Short mmCIF file of C-alpha atoms and ligand atoms in Angstrom, two decimals:
data_model
loop_
_atom_site.label_atom_id
_atom_site.label_comp_id
_atom_site.label_asym_id
_atom_site.label_seq_id
_atom_site.Cartn_x
_atom_site.Cartn_y
_atom_site.Cartn_z
CA MET A 1 9.55 19.24 39.25
CA MET A 2 10.15 15.47 37.91
CA THR A 3 9.13 14.74 34.27
CA PRO A 4 8.09 11.33 33.48
CA PRO A 5 11.06 9.58 31.53
CA ASN A 6 9.27 9.51 27.98
CA ALA A 7 6.66 12.23 28.42
CA SER A 8 8.07 14.74 26.12
CA GLU A 9 9.11 11.95 23.79
CA THR A 10 5.34 10.50 23.64
CA ALA A 11 3.91 14.00 23.65
CA LEU A 12 5.75 14.85 20.40
CA THR A 13 5.26 11.82 18.67
CA LEU A 14 1.47 12.05 19.22
CA THR A 15 0.83 15.61 18.39
CA LEU A 16 0.02 16.17 14.78
CA ALA A 17 0.83 20.01 14.42
CA PRO A 18 -0.58 21.61 11.53
CA GLU A 19 2.70 23.34 11.45
CA ASP A 20 4.69 19.68 10.81
CA ARG A 21 2.55 18.87 8.24
CA LEU A 22 5.01 17.90 5.01
CA TYR A 23 2.28 17.12 2.49
CA GLU A 24 -1.24 15.70 2.31
CA GLY A 25 -1.80 12.94 -0.55
CA LYS A 26 -5.38 11.31 -1.22
CA ALA A 27 -5.09 8.76 1.62
CA LYS A 28 -2.59 9.96 4.13
CA ILE A 29 -1.09 13.05 5.29
CA ILE A 30 2.56 12.93 6.25
CA TYR A 31 3.87 15.10 9.15
CA LYS A 32 7.63 15.76 10.17
CA THR A 33 9.05 15.17 13.28
CA PRO A 34 12.06 16.47 15.69
CA ASP A 35 13.94 13.55 13.96
CA PRO A 36 14.37 13.93 10.22
CA GLN A 37 14.77 10.29 9.72
CA VAL A 38 11.11 9.81 11.12
CA LEU A 39 7.89 10.91 9.53
CA LEU A 40 4.37 10.12 10.98
CA ALA A 41 1.83 8.59 8.53
CA TYR A 42 -2.00 9.78 9.23
CA PHE A 43 -4.49 7.42 7.51
CA LYS A 44 -7.49 9.37 6.43
CA ASP A 45 -11.04 7.97 5.83
CA ASP A 46 -10.78 9.78 2.33
CA ALA A 47 -11.21 7.60 -0.53
CA THR A 48 -10.67 8.21 -4.49
CA ALA A 49 -10.71 6.11 -7.41
CA PHE A 50 -10.09 6.38 -11.36
CA ASN A 51 -7.03 8.58 -11.05
CA ALA A 52 -9.19 11.08 -8.31
CA GLN A 53 -11.98 11.60 -10.63
CA LYS A 54 -14.40 10.02 -8.11
CA LYS A 55 -14.10 10.89 -4.42
CA GLY A 56 -15.40 9.98 -1.09
CA ALA A 57 -15.03 8.46 2.07
CA ILE A 58 -15.47 5.31 3.72
CA ALA A 59 -16.17 5.28 7.53
CA ALA A 60 -13.09 4.28 9.69
CA LYS A 61 -11.30 3.41 6.60
CA GLY A 62 -8.27 5.46 8.13
CA GLU A 63 -8.11 3.16 11.10
CA MET A 64 -8.70 0.10 9.34
CA ASN A 65 -5.88 0.76 6.74
CA CYS A 66 -3.24 1.77 9.48
CA GLN A 67 -4.17 -1.49 11.37
CA ILE A 68 -3.65 -3.77 8.31
CA ALA A 69 -0.95 -1.93 6.65
CA SER A 70 1.11 -2.19 10.08
CA HIS A 71 0.45 -5.69 10.54
CA LEU A 72 1.48 -6.59 7.25
CA PHE A 73 4.78 -4.54 7.33
CA ARG A 74 5.47 -6.50 10.90
CA TYR A 75 4.73 -9.64 8.93
CA LEU A 76 7.19 -8.67 6.02
CA GLU A 77 9.73 -7.49 8.19
CA ASN A 78 9.91 -10.61 10.52
CA GLN A 79 10.21 -12.17 6.68
CA ALA A 80 13.48 -10.13 6.20
CA ILE A 81 11.86 -7.35 3.83
CA ALA A 82 13.31 -3.91 4.59
CA THR A 83 10.14 -1.65 5.29
CA HIS A 84 9.89 1.73 6.37
CA PHE A 85 7.74 0.77 8.95
CA ILE A 86 8.74 1.69 12.72
CA GLU A 87 5.53 1.14 14.97
CA GLN A 88 1.98 2.05 14.84
CA VAL A 89 1.56 5.19 17.31
CA THR A 90 -1.99 5.49 17.38
CA PRO A 91 -5.21 3.93 15.48
CA THR A 92 -4.64 6.39 12.57
CA VAL A 93 -0.84 6.93 12.85
CA MET A 94 2.01 5.28 11.64
CA LYS A 95 5.64 6.06 12.61
CA VAL A 96 7.96 5.49 9.55
CA GLN A 97 11.25 6.03 8.21
CA THR A 98 12.09 8.78 5.93
CA VAL A 99 12.53 7.91 2.46
CA ALA A 100 12.88 9.54 -0.90
CA ILE A 101 10.13 7.84 -2.81
CA ILE A 102 10.78 6.65 -6.00
CA PRO A 103 8.03 7.85 -8.29
CA LEU A 104 7.00 4.43 -9.59
CA GLU A 105 4.10 2.47 -8.57
CA VAL A 106 5.09 -1.24 -9.05
CA VAL A 107 2.37 -3.57 -9.86
CA VAL A 108 2.41 -7.17 -9.36
CA ARG A 109 -0.53 -8.96 -10.73
CA ASN A 110 -1.31 -12.91 -10.07
CA ARG A 111 -4.95 -12.87 -11.86
CA ALA A 112 -6.23 -10.54 -14.55
CA ALA A 113 -8.30 -7.45 -13.40
CA GLY A 114 -8.65 -4.05 -13.77
CA SER A 115 -6.48 -2.06 -16.38
CA LEU A 116 -4.68 -5.38 -17.23
CA CYS A 117 -8.40 -6.84 -18.64
CA LYS A 118 -9.30 -3.29 -20.14
CA GLN A 119 -5.73 -3.43 -21.97
CA THR A 120 -5.39 -7.01 -23.25
CA GLY A 121 -8.92 -8.58 -23.32
CA LEU A 122 -8.05 -11.06 -20.78
CA GLU A 123 -10.88 -12.23 -18.65
CA LEU A 124 -11.59 -10.98 -15.26
CA GLY A 125 -9.74 -13.46 -13.22
CA THR A 126 -7.61 -15.27 -15.38
CA VAL A 127 -5.19 -17.11 -13.44
CA LEU A 128 -1.65 -15.61 -14.94
CA PRO A 129 1.02 -18.26 -15.91
CA PHE A 130 3.72 -16.41 -13.83
CA PRO A 131 3.08 -13.45 -11.53
CA LEU A 132 3.20 -10.20 -13.95
CA VAL A 133 5.24 -7.40 -12.68
CA GLU A 134 4.65 -3.74 -14.01
CA PHE A 135 6.13 -0.42 -13.57
CA TYR A 136 3.61 2.78 -13.56
CA LEU A 137 5.03 6.25 -13.39
CA LYS A 138 3.64 7.75 -10.28
CA ASN A 139 2.27 11.01 -11.27
CA ASP A 140 -1.59 11.91 -11.20
CA ALA A 141 -1.44 14.57 -13.61
CA LEU A 142 -0.49 12.26 -16.55
CA GLY A 143 -2.59 9.33 -15.04
CA ASP A 144 -0.08 6.99 -13.62
CA PRO A 145 0.81 5.37 -17.20
CA LEU A 146 2.23 2.02 -17.65
CA LEU A 147 5.92 2.62 -18.79
CA THR A 148 7.57 0.49 -21.18
CA PRO A 149 11.14 -0.99 -20.30
CA GLU A 150 12.79 1.29 -22.58
CA ARG A 151 10.76 4.32 -21.28
CA LEU A 152 11.67 3.28 -17.77
CA THR A 153 15.34 3.67 -19.06
CA LEU A 154 14.88 6.93 -20.75
CA LEU A 155 13.23 8.46 -17.59
CA ASN A 156 16.37 7.22 -15.66
CA LEU A 157 13.76 7.02 -11.99
CA ALA A 158 16.10 4.46 -10.85
CA THR A 159 19.28 2.64 -11.88
CA PRO A 160 18.94 -0.69 -13.90
CA GLU A 161 20.89 -2.23 -10.66
CA GLU A 162 17.85 -0.81 -8.62
CA LEU A 163 15.20 -1.81 -11.04
CA ALA A 164 16.32 -5.60 -10.86
CA THR A 165 15.79 -4.56 -7.05
CA LEU A 166 12.44 -3.35 -7.23
CA ARG A 167 11.17 -6.26 -9.41
CA GLY A 168 13.01 -8.77 -7.31
CA LEU A 169 11.52 -7.21 -3.85
CA ALA A 170 8.06 -7.13 -5.40
CA LEU A 171 8.15 -10.79 -6.69
CA GLN A 172 9.28 -11.88 -2.89
CA ILE A 173 6.74 -9.49 -1.23
CA ASN A 174 4.28 -11.16 -3.72
CA SER A 175 4.85 -14.48 -2.79
CA LEU A 176 5.14 -13.88 0.95
CA LEU A 177 1.51 -11.99 0.65
CA THR A 178 0.19 -14.72 -1.34
CA HIS A 179 0.71 -16.95 1.23
CA PHE A 180 -0.27 -14.74 4.07
CA PHE A 181 -3.89 -13.96 2.52
CA GLN A 182 -4.07 -17.54 1.75
CA ASP A 183 -3.93 -18.21 5.38
CA CYS A 184 -6.74 -15.70 5.54
CA GLY A 185 -9.05 -17.58 3.16
CA ILE A 186 -8.45 -14.41 0.88
CA THR A 187 -6.65 -14.49 -2.90
CA LEU A 188 -4.22 -11.71 -3.57
CA VAL A 189 -5.21 -10.89 -7.15
CA ASP A 190 -2.80 -7.91 -7.63
CA PHE A 191 -1.53 -4.93 -5.56
CA LYS A 192 0.52 -1.88 -5.86
CA LEU A 193 3.87 -1.08 -3.88
CA GLU A 194 5.86 2.12 -3.53
CA PHE A 195 9.58 2.07 -2.60
CA GLY A 196 11.83 4.68 -1.38
CA ARG A 197 15.72 5.48 -0.68
CA ASP A 198 16.83 5.96 2.67
CA THR A 199 20.10 8.25 3.24
CA THR A 200 22.37 5.46 2.58
CA GLY A 201 20.87 4.79 -0.68
CA LYS A 202 19.12 1.61 0.71
CA ILE A 203 15.82 0.84 -0.84
CA LEU A 204 12.79 0.24 1.53
CA LEU A 205 9.40 -0.58 0.93
CA ALA A 206 7.31 2.67 1.80
CA ASP A 207 3.83 3.80 1.50
CA GLU A 208 1.15 1.45 2.54
CA ILE A 209 -0.38 -2.31 1.87
CA SER A 210 -4.35 -2.28 2.40
CA PRO A 211 -7.48 -2.93 0.57
CA ASP A 212 -6.99 0.45 -1.09
CA THR A 213 -3.70 -1.09 -2.75
CA CYS A 214 -4.71 -4.65 -3.18
CA ARG A 215 -7.27 -6.50 -5.09
CA LEU A 216 -8.46 -9.04 -2.54
CA TRP A 217 -11.14 -11.82 -3.10
CA ASN A 218 -13.11 -13.78 -0.49
CA GLN A 219 -12.37 -17.38 -1.29
CA ALA A 220 -15.72 -18.21 0.51
CA GLU A 221 -17.67 -16.30 -2.30
CA THR A 222 -17.74 -17.46 -5.74
CA ASP A 223 -19.99 -14.24 -6.78
CA PRO A 224 -17.81 -11.95 -8.72
CA GLN A 225 -19.35 -8.77 -6.96
CA ARG A 226 -19.76 -10.65 -3.45
CA ARG A 227 -16.35 -11.81 -3.31
CA VAL A 228 -14.72 -8.55 -3.60
CA MET A 229 -13.16 -7.10 -0.29
CA ASP A 230 -11.29 -4.07 -1.51
CA LYS A 231 -11.49 -0.64 -3.13
CA ASP A 232 -13.21 -2.14 -6.08
CA ARG A 233 -16.18 -1.90 -3.77
CA PHE A 234 -15.91 1.85 -3.82
CA ARG A 235 -14.83 2.02 -7.74
CA HIS A 236 -17.99 0.38 -8.82
CA ASP A 237 -20.38 1.26 -5.91
CA LEU A 238 -20.70 -2.55 -4.67
CA GLY A 239 -21.70 -1.29 -1.23
CA GLU A 240 -20.98 -2.59 2.01
CA ILE A 241 -17.21 -0.94 1.49
CA ALA A 242 -16.56 -0.51 5.33
CA ALA A 243 -17.58 -3.76 6.08
CA ALA A 244 -15.37 -5.59 3.46
CA TYR A 245 -12.49 -3.71 4.78
CA ALA A 246 -13.60 -4.70 8.43
CA GLN A 247 -13.62 -8.04 7.51
CA VAL A 248 -10.30 -8.03 5.86
CA MET A 249 -8.77 -6.46 9.04
CA GLN A 250 -10.31 -9.19 11.28
CA ARG A 251 -8.63 -11.76 9.35
CA VAL A 252 -5.29 -9.90 8.92
CA LEU A 253 -5.00 -9.24 12.56
CA ALA A 254 -5.88 -12.93 13.39
CA GLN A 255 -2.53 -13.97 11.74
CA THR A 256 0.42 -14.28 14.26
CA VAL A 257 3.39 -12.66 12.41
P1 ADP B 301 -1.01 9.39 -2.90
O1 ADP B 301 -2.04 10.56 -3.13
O2 ADP B 301 0.18 9.71 -3.66
O3 ADP B 301 -1.34 7.94 -2.94
P2 ADP B 301 -0.97 9.03 0.05
O4 ADP B 301 -1.76 10.13 0.67
O5 ADP B 301 -1.06 7.67 -0.26
O6 ADP B 301 -0.39 9.72 -1.56
O7 ADP B 301 0.42 9.41 0.78
C1 ADP B 301 1.42 10.69 0.62
C2 ADP B 301 2.38 10.42 0.18
O8 ADP B 301 3.39 10.17 1.10
C3 ADP B 301 3.02 9.95 -1.07
O9 ADP B 301 3.33 10.78 -1.80
C4 ADP B 301 3.58 8.63 -0.80
O10 ADP B 301 4.58 8.15 -1.65
C5 ADP B 301 4.60 9.48 0.55
N1 ADP B 301 5.42 8.41 1.43
C6 ADP B 301 4.92 7.16 2.10
N2 ADP B 301 5.70 6.54 2.62
C7 ADP B 301 6.84 7.53 2.98
C8 ADP B 301 8.13 7.56 3.58
N3 ADP B 301 8.38 6.58 4.22
N4 ADP B 301 8.65 8.77 3.47
C9 ADP B 301 8.37 9.77 2.46
N5 ADP B 301 7.24 9.90 1.78
C10 ADP B 301 6.47 8.73 1.86
MG1 MG B 302 -1.30 6.46 -1.76
#
């Protein structure tokens, strides 16, 4: 019997079998594929905040974050940033390149918000004189602590050369995303990135970029609560969470990349 040329491949890529599940995080489930270099990331509607002390779900978040992240990865790839993104295979599933995740959360801040305000007393929204790059240890049990440069060296999670690369990439991505969101009428306040190494040791941008991992302020609003278009709506019970994510998605997808 004749088999359509791509039937088996399509079936394999679209089937998320429980036995293929590699690991489940707070926002995504990662599945293996027949190709060890390729993984599938299924985006869940689950939402967590404050180191998973607050839990809930946001209607259609998985689909919205998968679409937003896919589009932003396409944009960054076209701007010569190496990412793990291969393609979006269903509304909630992204095909990515397997990497060994470096257990660091690389945060870039353009304005003061969140823990930066809490720990420094800077007023919410203060424009920083330079983009602040911070490294946090990706470890839920330890509460993702902010690392000092010496603690970074001590932990040896990345070589000094790799740390310099991560910092440079974070700043480059910040400048690209700031311009992208500016064209959407959105201020990129801050965001978190994760990077990994492929089998050759090359560093790729991994994980996701979405309203779960960015602070995004609607430039058409001045009210400090109404302007929030990101997970802070969930963290601080501001309501209209899904509507805010949908607005981000609509504006992001409207940009040609
Ligand atoms: P978390 O609860 O740690 O935030 P997520 O649900 O966001 O987890 O994502 C699931 C896991 O997938 C995370 O550990 C993340 O680092 C990992 N991950 C993301 N992209 C890749 C990739 N390309 N290869 C391997 N692991 C990845
Ligand atoms: Mg995550």
